[in-house]
């Protein structure tokens, strides 16, 4: 396999195809990620990339262990890379800042199947033959590199070493012989000319992206009044976006990132805000942060270039795998990403958790998926469990269960909550409250459960529900003359209370949710299901237990189940939650045959 074949395998998410290769002039393997921004790691990264640039190109593969064999290293095992230890933007920035001249066309990407260990690769293409790439002499200490030193790393077979001082002197001598030693006056003139054309960094606006250079220069001119200065590094591309770090026109002010996304007006983002955008998506497994959260989008009515200042309080983002979201700054939690509410019918793997060996006649459930970053650090402590036990009898879920009977003339409070039946451990909680008929048969039941991640489920899952175990037993508990068929208003109150309990009350058992960051968008599933078969063995339709006429006529036969998934922030004001829920129920009704359902009908 040659370099071309290795890159093809990496791009096809097949890093295992590289196993058995020997480190060589064009490939180097690293077991662990560079520990940026530690000085030694920065120097090592710069040396490795510059060496391949000086040696005709190559690829660095991170997350592959090697074994020695006859004097060389053989790529032996995929060990993978923890996404939390790798920031693609940081690697790219260090390469741009630490190597002179800029290495053209460097690509950084992830490779490997989503359900297995993944590797990171740095592809360094062959560079123009008339360029020699240098870095500052390594010191391995904190602080900026010495600007008055130079070192030349070169690739020699499967090794990287520094070009000896004598050879550097010979190269300089050859250059002087060919062009003559420049005078101080000539050198000063060259510096002034370069500064006039490209700024103090020696770079042009858009340099590094020839096909978008004109576009970036025009955007810079339109935004220069906001304080955009000269380039701080070469421009680079990220999907549809063209990006470039810029200095601020005023000394001491934070710099900018000029961002051009196809189909949107250009935007200048203050560097601290840009860093918050990158940090928001950093925990996404298998992707770089911008691929997750996307790029800034203008506010409504913003038709031309705009600026996001360092003091901005919120930023709208879109175009990433997480979908539309908003990054908001608040004290003391700092910046936090939350999704813009949207709806789908996509069902998660936890949709039917906590249903084994149960066949209620009707289940009304809200299940919240909380994909927090670093969930391994979460725990359920005894004091928080006790606090939850005290809160459940006064929760909105208990109130909704009590109200179902109260509206039918019976006082059946949901005051007694018991542990189980799903078991309570250091990683899960579960509580139920049962309303029984005069003979002791269960009629209604409320339940609240939460589970921390397991080997099969990577997110925290919280669930709250009310079930009708036996409508006849419930009728016996109510007294004669009362109809146990629920109207749609009652169902809405149950789902609203269940959602609020699962989204806000239960998550507090692991700490303060506002201090946790997302590794993916949080979702809520609202579900209505009939689970007890009739005498003919067929599950009854939902309208057996719920009056669904407000949705309008149904297209097709009755359904025993309807569900909708909401992507939205778990915590919100009750009025907003009610509005989002109503929109979700209309979407659900239309998708399940009630094509004339309208928000006004609810």
Coordinates of C-alpha atoms in Angstrom, one line a residue, residues 15-525:
X15 CA -8.1 2.5 9.3
X16 CA -7.7 -1.2 10.0
X17 CA -6.5 -1.6 6.5
X18 CA -3.3 0.2 7.5
X19 CA -2.3 -2.5 10.1
X20 CA 0.8 -4.3 9.1
X21 CA 2.3 -1.3 7.3
X22 CA 5.8 -0.2 8.4
X23 CA 6.5 3.4 9.4
X24 CA 8.2 4.9 6.4
X25 CA 9.1 8.1 4.5
X26 CA 5.4 8.8 4.1
X27 CA 3.6 7.4 7.2
X28 CA 4.0 7.9 10.9
X29 CA 1.8 6.4 13.7
X30 CA 1.0 7.9 17.1
X31 CA -0.6 5.9 19.8
X32 CA -1.9 9.0 21.7
X33 CA -3.0 12.5 20.7
X34 CA -0.7 15.4 20.9
X35 CA -1.3 17.0 24.3
X36 CA -1.9 20.5 23.0
X37 CA -1.3 23.2 24.1
X38 CA 1.6 21.9 26.1
X39 CA 4.8 23.4 24.7
X40 CA 6.6 20.1 24.1
X41 CA 3.5 18.7 22.2
X42 CA 3.2 21.9 20.1
X43 CA 6.9 21.6 19.1
X44 CA 6.5 17.9 18.3
X45 CA 3.4 18.5 16.1
X46 CA 5.2 21.3 14.3
X47 CA 8.3 19.2 13.8
X48 CA 6.3 16.2 12.4
X49 CA 4.2 18.2 10.0
X50 CA 7.1 20.3 8.7
X51 CA 9.2 17.1 8.2
X52 CA 6.7 15.6 5.9
X53 CA 6.3 18.9 4.1
X54 CA 10.0 18.9 3.5
X55 CA 10.1 15.3 2.5
X56 CA 7.5 15.1 -0.2
X57 CA 4.3 14.7 1.8
X58 CA 2.9 12.0 4.0
X59 CA 0.3 11.2 6.7
X60 CA 0.3 11.1 10.5
X61 CA -2.2 8.6 12.0
X62 CA -3.1 9.2 15.6
X63 CA -4.7 6.3 17.6
X64 CA -2.6 3.4 16.3
X65 CA -0.2 1.5 18.4
X66 CA 3.0 0.0 16.8
X67 CA 5.4 -2.8 17.6
X68 CA 9.1 -3.0 16.8
X69 CA 10.1 -5.4 14.1
X70 CA 13.7 -5.6 12.7
X71 CA 14.6 -2.1 13.4
X72 CA 11.3 -0.4 12.3
X73 CA 7.9 0.2 13.8
X74 CA 4.9 -1.8 12.4
X75 CA 1.3 -0.4 12.7
X76 CA -0.1 -3.1 15.0
X77 CA -3.4 -2.1 16.7
X78 CA -6.2 0.4 16.5
X79 CA -6.4 1.9 20.0
X80 CA -8.5 4.9 19.0
X81 CA -8.5 8.5 20.3
X82 CA -10.8 10.0 22.9
X83 CA -12.6 12.9 21.1
X84 CA -12.2 15.0 24.2
X85 CA -8.4 15.0 23.7
X86 CA -8.4 16.2 20.1
X87 CA -9.5 19.6 18.8
X88 CA -9.1 19.8 15.1
X89 CA -9.2 23.6 15.1
X90 CA -6.4 23.7 17.6
X91 CA -4.2 21.4 15.6
X92 CA -4.8 23.4 12.4
X93 CA -4.1 26.7 14.2
X94 CA -0.8 25.4 15.7
X95 CA 0.3 24.2 12.2
X96 CA -0.5 27.6 10.7
X97 CA 1.3 29.5 13.4
X98 CA 4.4 27.4 14.0
X99 CA 5.6 26.5 10.5
X100 CA 7.1 28.9 8.0
X101 CA 6.0 29.2 5.2
X102 CA 2.5 27.9 5.5
X103 CA 2.1 24.3 4.6
X104 CA -0.5 24.1 1.8
X105 CA -3.5 21.8 1.7
X106 CA -3.2 20.1 5.1
X107 CA -6.2 18.0 5.9
X108 CA -7.3 16.8 9.4
X109 CA -10.0 14.2 9.8
X110 CA -11.5 11.3 11.7
X111 CA -11.6 7.7 10.4
X112 CA -13.3 4.6 11.5
X113 CA -16.8 3.2 12.0
X114 CA -19.1 5.1 14.5
X115 CA -19.4 2.1 16.8
X116 CA -15.7 1.3 17.0
X117 CA -12.4 3.0 18.0
X118 CA -11.7 5.9 15.7
X119 CA -8.4 7.5 14.6
X120 CA -7.3 11.0 13.6
X121 CA -5.2 11.5 10.5
X122 CA -3.2 14.6 9.3
X123 CA -2.6 14.5 5.6
X124 CA 0.3 16.7 4.5
X125 CA 0.4 16.9 0.6
X126 CA 3.5 17.3 -1.4
X127 CA 4.6 20.9 -1.4
X128 CA 6.3 23.1 -4.1
X129 CA 9.9 22.0 -4.6
X130 CA 11.3 25.5 -4.1
X131 CA 10.0 25.7 -0.5
X132 CA 11.9 24.8 2.7
X133 CA 9.7 24.6 5.8
X134 CA 11.2 25.7 9.1
X135 CA 10.1 26.0 12.8
X136 CA 11.4 27.8 15.8
X137 CA 14.2 25.9 17.6
X138 CA 12.6 23.7 20.2
X139 CA 12.9 24.6 23.9
X140 CA 10.1 22.6 25.5
X141 CA 9.2 25.4 27.9
X142 CA 6.1 27.5 28.5
X143 CA 6.0 30.8 26.6
X144 CA 6.2 32.0 23.0
X145 CA 8.8 30.4 20.8
X146 CA 12.0 32.4 20.1
X147 CA 11.4 34.4 16.9
X148 CA 15.1 34.7 16.3
X149 CA 15.8 31.0 16.0
X150 CA 15.2 28.5 13.2
X151 CA 15.2 24.7 12.9
X152 CA 14.6 22.5 9.9
X153 CA 12.9 19.1 10.5
X154 CA 13.3 16.4 7.8
X155 CA 11.9 13.0 7.2
X156 CA 14.5 10.3 6.7
X157 CA 12.9 6.9 6.1
X158 CA 10.8 6.1 9.2
X159 CA 12.5 8.7 11.4
X160 CA 12.2 12.5 11.8
X161 CA 15.4 14.4 12.7
X162 CA 16.7 18.0 12.7
X163 CA 18.8 19.2 9.8
X164 CA 22.3 19.7 11.2
X165 CA 23.6 23.2 11.6
X166 CA 26.3 22.7 9.1
X167 CA 23.8 21.8 6.4
X168 CA 21.6 24.8 7.2
X169 CA 24.7 27.0 6.8
X170 CA 25.5 25.4 3.5
X171 CA 21.9 26.1 2.2
X172 CA 22.2 29.7 3.3
X173 CA 25.6 30.1 1.6
X174 CA 24.2 28.6 -1.6
X175 CA 21.4 31.2 -1.5
X176 CA 23.8 34.1 -0.9
X177 CA 26.0 32.9 -3.8
X178 CA 23.0 32.7 -6.1
X179 CA 21.4 36.1 -5.3
X180 CA 23.9 38.1 -3.3
X181 CA 23.8 39.2 0.3
X182 CA 21.0 41.8 0.7
X183 CA 21.9 45.2 2.1
X184 CA 20.2 46.6 5.1
X185 CA 18.5 49.3 2.9
X186 CA 17.2 46.7 0.4
X187 CA 16.0 44.4 3.2
X188 CA 14.1 47.3 4.8
X189 CA 12.5 48.2 1.5
X190 CA 11.3 44.6 1.0
X191 CA 9.8 44.6 4.5
X192 CA 7.9 47.8 3.8
X193 CA 6.6 46.5 0.5
X194 CA 5.4 43.3 2.0
X195 CA 3.7 45.1 4.9
X196 CA 1.9 47.4 2.4
X197 CA 0.7 44.5 0.3
X198 CA -0.1 41.9 3.0
X199 CA 0.1 43.4 6.4
X200 CA 2.6 42.8 9.2
X201 CA 2.1 39.1 9.1
X202 CA 3.1 38.8 5.5
X203 CA -0.2 37.2 4.7
X204 CA -3.1 38.3 2.4
X205 CA -6.8 38.2 3.2
X206 CA -7.9 34.9 1.8
X207 CA -4.4 33.5 1.3
X208 CA -4.5 29.7 1.3
X209 CA -7.9 29.6 -0.5
X210 CA -7.3 30.9 -4.0
X211 CA -10.8 30.2 -5.2
X212 CA -12.3 32.3 -2.5
X213 CA -9.7 34.9 -2.0
X214 CA -11.5 37.7 -3.9
X215 CA -14.7 36.9 -1.9
X216 CA -12.9 37.1 1.4
X217 CA -11.2 40.4 0.5
X218 CA -14.6 42.0 -0.4
X219 CA -16.0 40.8 2.9
X220 CA -13.1 42.2 4.8
X221 CA -13.5 45.6 3.1
X222 CA -17.2 45.6 4.1
X223 CA -16.4 44.8 7.7
X224 CA -13.2 46.7 8.2
X225 CA -14.9 49.6 10.0
X226 CA -15.8 47.2 12.8
X227 CA -12.1 46.9 13.6
X228 CA -10.9 44.0 11.5
X229 CA -7.1 44.1 11.1
X230 CA -4.6 42.0 9.2
X231 CA -4.5 38.2 8.9
X232 CA -3.1 36.3 11.8
X233 CA -2.8 33.1 9.7
X234 CA -3.7 31.6 6.4
X235 CA -7.4 31.1 5.4
X236 CA -8.8 27.6 5.6
X237 CA -11.9 25.8 4.5
X238 CA -14.4 23.8 6.6
X239 CA -17.1 22.3 4.5
X240 CA -19.0 25.2 3.0
X241 CA -17.2 27.8 5.1
X242 CA -14.1 29.8 4.4
X243 CA -12.4 31.0 7.5
X244 CA -9.5 33.2 8.5
X245 CA -8.1 34.4 11.8
X246 CA -7.6 38.2 11.8
X247 CA -6.0 40.6 14.2
X248 CA -7.9 43.5 15.7
X249 CA -7.1 46.9 14.3
X250 CA -6.5 48.2 17.8
X251 CA -3.7 46.8 19.8
X252 CA -4.7 44.8 22.9
X253 CA -8.2 44.0 21.6
X254 CA -9.2 40.3 20.9
X255 CA -8.9 39.3 17.3
X256 CA -11.6 38.1 14.9
X257 CA -12.5 35.1 12.8
X258 CA -13.8 36.1 9.3
X259 CA -16.4 33.5 8.4
X260 CA -18.0 33.0 4.9
X261 CA -20.6 30.3 4.5
X262 CA -22.1 29.7 1.1
X263 CA -25.6 31.2 0.9
X264 CA -25.2 33.5 3.9
X265 CA -23.8 37.0 4.4
X266 CA -20.2 37.1 5.7
X267 CA -19.7 37.6 9.5
X268 CA -16.8 38.7 11.6
X269 CA -16.9 36.9 15.0
X270 CA -14.9 38.1 17.9
X271 CA -12.3 35.5 18.9
X272 CA -13.7 34.8 22.4
X273 CA -17.1 34.2 20.9
X274 CA -15.7 32.0 18.2
X275 CA -13.9 29.9 20.9
X276 CA -17.2 29.5 22.7
X277 CA -18.8 28.2 19.5
X278 CA -16.0 25.7 19.1
X279 CA -16.2 24.6 22.8
X280 CA -19.9 24.1 22.5
X281 CA -19.5 21.2 20.0
X282 CA -16.2 19.9 21.4
X283 CA -17.8 16.9 23.2
X284 CA -19.5 15.5 20.1
X285 CA -18.1 12.0 19.6
X286 CA -16.4 11.4 16.2
X287 CA -16.7 14.9 14.8
X288 CA -14.9 18.2 15.0
X289 CA -16.9 20.8 16.9
X290 CA -18.0 23.0 13.9
X291 CA -19.3 19.9 12.1
X292 CA -21.6 19.4 15.1
X293 CA -22.9 22.9 16.0
X294 CA -22.5 24.6 12.6
X295 CA -21.8 28.3 11.9
X296 CA -23.4 31.6 12.8
X297 CA -26.6 32.5 11.0
X298 CA -27.9 36.1 10.8
X299 CA -30.9 37.3 12.8
X300 CA -34.2 37.9 10.9
X301 CA -33.8 40.8 8.6
X302 CA -30.0 40.8 8.6
X303 CA -29.3 40.9 4.9
X304 CA -25.7 41.9 4.6
X305 CA -22.3 41.4 6.4
X306 CA -22.6 41.6 10.1
X307 CA -20.5 41.5 13.2
X308 CA -20.6 39.5 16.4
X309 CA -18.8 41.5 19.1
X310 CA -16.9 40.1 22.1
X311 CA -19.8 41.3 24.3
X312 CA -22.5 39.4 22.4
X313 CA -25.0 37.5 24.6
X314 CA -26.3 35.0 22.1
X315 CA -25.4 33.5 18.7
X316 CA -27.7 31.6 16.4
X317 CA -26.0 28.6 14.8
X318 CA -27.0 26.1 12.0
X319 CA -25.6 23.8 9.4
X320 CA -24.1 21.2 11.7
X321 CA -25.2 17.7 12.5
X322 CA -26.9 19.0 15.7
X323 CA -29.3 21.1 13.7
X324 CA -30.4 24.7 14.5
X325 CA -29.4 26.0 17.9
X326 CA -28.6 29.0 19.9
X327 CA -25.5 29.7 22.0
X328 CA -26.4 31.9 25.0
X329 CA -24.2 33.4 27.6
X330 CA -25.3 33.5 31.2
X331 CA -23.6 33.9 34.6
X332 CA -22.2 31.9 36.2
X333 CA -22.5 29.0 33.8
X334 CA -21.0 30.9 30.8
X335 CA -21.9 29.9 27.3
X336 CA -24.4 27.1 26.7
X337 CA -25.8 25.7 23.5
X338 CA -29.5 24.8 23.3
X339 CA -31.5 23.5 20.3
X340 CA -34.2 25.4 18.5
X341 CA -37.4 23.4 19.1
X342 CA -38.3 21.0 16.2
X343 CA -40.2 17.8 15.8
X344 CA -39.8 14.4 14.2
X345 CA -41.1 10.8 14.5
X346 CA -37.6 9.4 15.2
X347 CA -37.8 6.9 18.1
X348 CA -34.8 6.4 20.4
X349 CA -33.6 3.1 21.7
X350 CA -34.9 3.9 25.2
X351 CA -38.5 4.5 24.1
X352 CA -39.8 1.3 25.7
X353 CA -37.5 1.2 28.7
X354 CA -39.3 0.3 32.0
X355 CA -42.1 -1.5 30.3
X356 CA -41.1 -5.2 30.7
X357 CA -43.9 -7.5 32.0
X358 CA -46.4 -4.6 32.0
X359 CA -49.6 -4.4 29.9
X360 CA -51.6 -1.3 31.0
X361 CA -54.6 -0.4 29.0
X362 CA -53.2 3.1 28.4
X363 CA -49.8 4.6 28.9
X364 CA -49.1 8.4 28.7
X365 CA -45.3 8.9 28.8
X366 CA -42.7 11.6 28.5
X367 CA -39.1 10.2 28.0
X368 CA -36.2 12.7 28.0
X369 CA -32.8 11.8 26.5
X370 CA -30.0 13.8 28.1
X371 CA -26.7 13.3 26.2
X372 CA -24.5 15.1 28.6
X373 CA -20.7 15.2 28.1
X374 CA -18.6 13.1 30.5
X375 CA -21.6 11.3 32.1
X376 CA -19.2 8.9 33.8
X377 CA -18.6 11.6 36.5
X378 CA -22.3 11.7 37.4
X379 CA -23.6 9.9 40.4
X380 CA -26.8 9.5 42.4
X381 CA -26.2 10.3 46.0
X382 CA -28.2 9.3 49.0
X383 CA -29.1 12.9 50.0
X384 CA -30.4 13.7 46.4
X385 CA -32.4 10.5 46.4
X386 CA -34.0 11.4 49.7
X387 CA -34.7 14.9 48.4
X388 CA -36.5 13.4 45.3
X389 CA -38.6 11.2 47.6
X390 CA -39.7 14.3 49.4
X391 CA -40.5 16.2 46.2
X392 CA -42.5 13.6 44.3
X393 CA -45.8 13.8 46.3
X394 CA -45.8 17.5 45.5
X395 CA -44.7 17.3 41.9
X396 CA -46.8 18.3 38.9
X397 CA -46.9 14.6 38.0
X398 CA -48.6 13.8 41.3
X399 CA -50.9 16.7 40.7
X400 CA -51.9 15.4 37.3
X401 CA -52.7 11.9 38.7
X402 CA -54.8 13.4 41.5
X403 CA -56.6 15.7 39.1
X404 CA -57.8 12.8 36.8
X405 CA -60.0 11.5 39.7
X406 CA -60.7 14.9 41.1
X407 CA -62.4 16.0 37.9
X408 CA -64.7 13.0 38.4
X409 CA -65.7 13.8 41.9
X410 CA -63.3 11.5 43.8
X411 CA -60.4 12.5 46.2
X412 CA -57.7 10.0 45.3
X413 CA -54.5 11.8 46.1
X414 CA -51.1 10.7 44.7
X415 CA -49.4 11.0 48.1
X416 CA -47.7 7.6 48.6
X417 CA -44.7 7.0 46.4
X418 CA -42.7 3.8 46.7
X419 CA -39.4 2.6 45.3
X420 CA -39.6 0.2 42.4
X421 CA -40.6 -2.0 40.8
X422 CA -37.6 -1.4 38.5
X423 CA -35.0 -1.4 41.2
X424 CA -32.9 1.5 42.7
X425 CA -29.1 1.3 42.3
X426 CA -26.2 3.7 42.4
X427 CA -26.9 4.3 38.7
X428 CA -30.7 4.5 38.6
X429 CA -33.9 5.5 40.5
X430 CA -37.5 4.5 40.1
X431 CA -40.6 5.4 42.0
X432 CA -44.3 4.6 41.5
X433 CA -47.6 5.8 43.0
X434 CA -50.7 3.6 42.6
X435 CA -54.4 4.4 42.9
X436 CA -56.3 1.3 43.8
X437 CA -60.0 0.2 43.5
X438 CA -62.0 -0.7 46.6
X439 CA -61.0 -4.4 46.2
X440 CA -57.3 -3.5 46.0
X441 CA -56.9 -3.8 42.3
X442 CA -54.6 -1.2 40.7
X443 CA -56.5 1.4 38.7
X444 CA -54.1 4.2 37.9
X445 CA -50.4 4.5 38.4
X446 CA -47.8 7.3 38.1
X447 CA -44.1 6.5 37.7
X448 CA -40.8 8.4 37.6
X449 CA -37.5 6.8 36.6
X450 CA -34.0 7.9 35.7
X451 CA -31.0 5.9 34.6
X452 CA -27.4 6.9 34.1
X453 CA -25.5 5.6 31.0
X454 CA -24.7 2.0 30.6
X455 CA -22.7 0.0 28.1
X456 CA -25.8 -0.2 25.9
X457 CA -27.0 3.4 26.4
X458 CA -24.7 6.4 26.2
X459 CA -27.1 9.1 27.5
X460 CA -28.9 9.8 30.7
X461 CA -32.6 8.8 30.3
X462 CA -35.4 10.3 32.5
X463 CA -39.0 9.1 32.2
X464 CA -42.3 10.1 33.8
X465 CA -45.7 8.6 33.0
X466 CA -49.2 8.0 34.1
X467 CA -50.9 4.7 33.1
X468 CA -54.5 3.5 33.2
X469 CA -54.0 0.0 34.5
X470 CA -57.7 -0.9 34.5
X471 CA -60.4 1.5 33.5
X472 CA -63.1 -0.7 35.1
X473 CA -61.2 -0.7 38.5
X474 CA -60.8 3.0 38.2
X475 CA -64.6 3.4 37.6
X476 CA -65.2 1.4 40.7
X477 CA -63.0 3.7 42.7
X478 CA -64.8 6.8 41.4
X479 CA -68.4 5.7 42.0
X480 CA -71.3 5.2 39.7
X481 CA -72.0 7.5 36.7
X482 CA -68.5 8.7 35.9
X483 CA -66.9 8.2 32.5
X484 CA -63.2 7.1 32.6
X485 CA -62.6 8.0 28.9
X486 CA -60.1 10.9 28.9
X487 CA -60.6 14.1 27.0
X488 CA -57.7 15.6 25.0
X489 CA -57.3 18.4 27.6
X490 CA -56.6 15.9 30.3
X491 CA -54.1 14.1 28.1
X492 CA -52.3 17.3 27.5
X493 CA -52.1 18.1 31.2
X494 CA -50.7 14.6 31.9
X495 CA -48.1 14.9 29.1
X496 CA -47.2 18.4 30.2
X497 CA -46.7 17.4 33.8
X498 CA -44.8 14.2 32.8
X499 CA -42.5 16.2 30.5
X500 CA -41.8 18.8 33.2
X501 CA -41.0 16.1 35.8
X502 CA -38.7 14.1 33.5
X503 CA -37.0 17.2 32.2
X504 CA -36.4 19.2 35.3
X505 CA -37.2 17.4 38.6
X506 CA -35.5 14.1 37.8
X507 CA -32.3 15.4 36.3
X508 CA -31.6 17.4 39.5
X509 CA -30.8 14.1 41.2
X510 CA -27.3 14.1 39.6
X511 CA -26.5 17.7 40.3
X512 CA -27.0 21.1 38.6
X513 CA -27.9 20.4 34.9
X514 CA -26.9 23.9 33.9
X515 CA -23.3 23.1 34.6
X516 CA -23.3 20.2 32.2
X517 CA -22.5 20.5 28.4
X518 CA -24.2 18.6 25.6
X519 CA -22.5 15.9 23.5
X520 CA -25.5 15.8 21.2
X521 CA -29.0 17.5 21.1
X522 CA -31.4 16.6 24.0
X523 CA -34.7 15.1 22.9
X524 CA -38.1 14.3 24.5
X525 CA -40.5 11.6 23.3

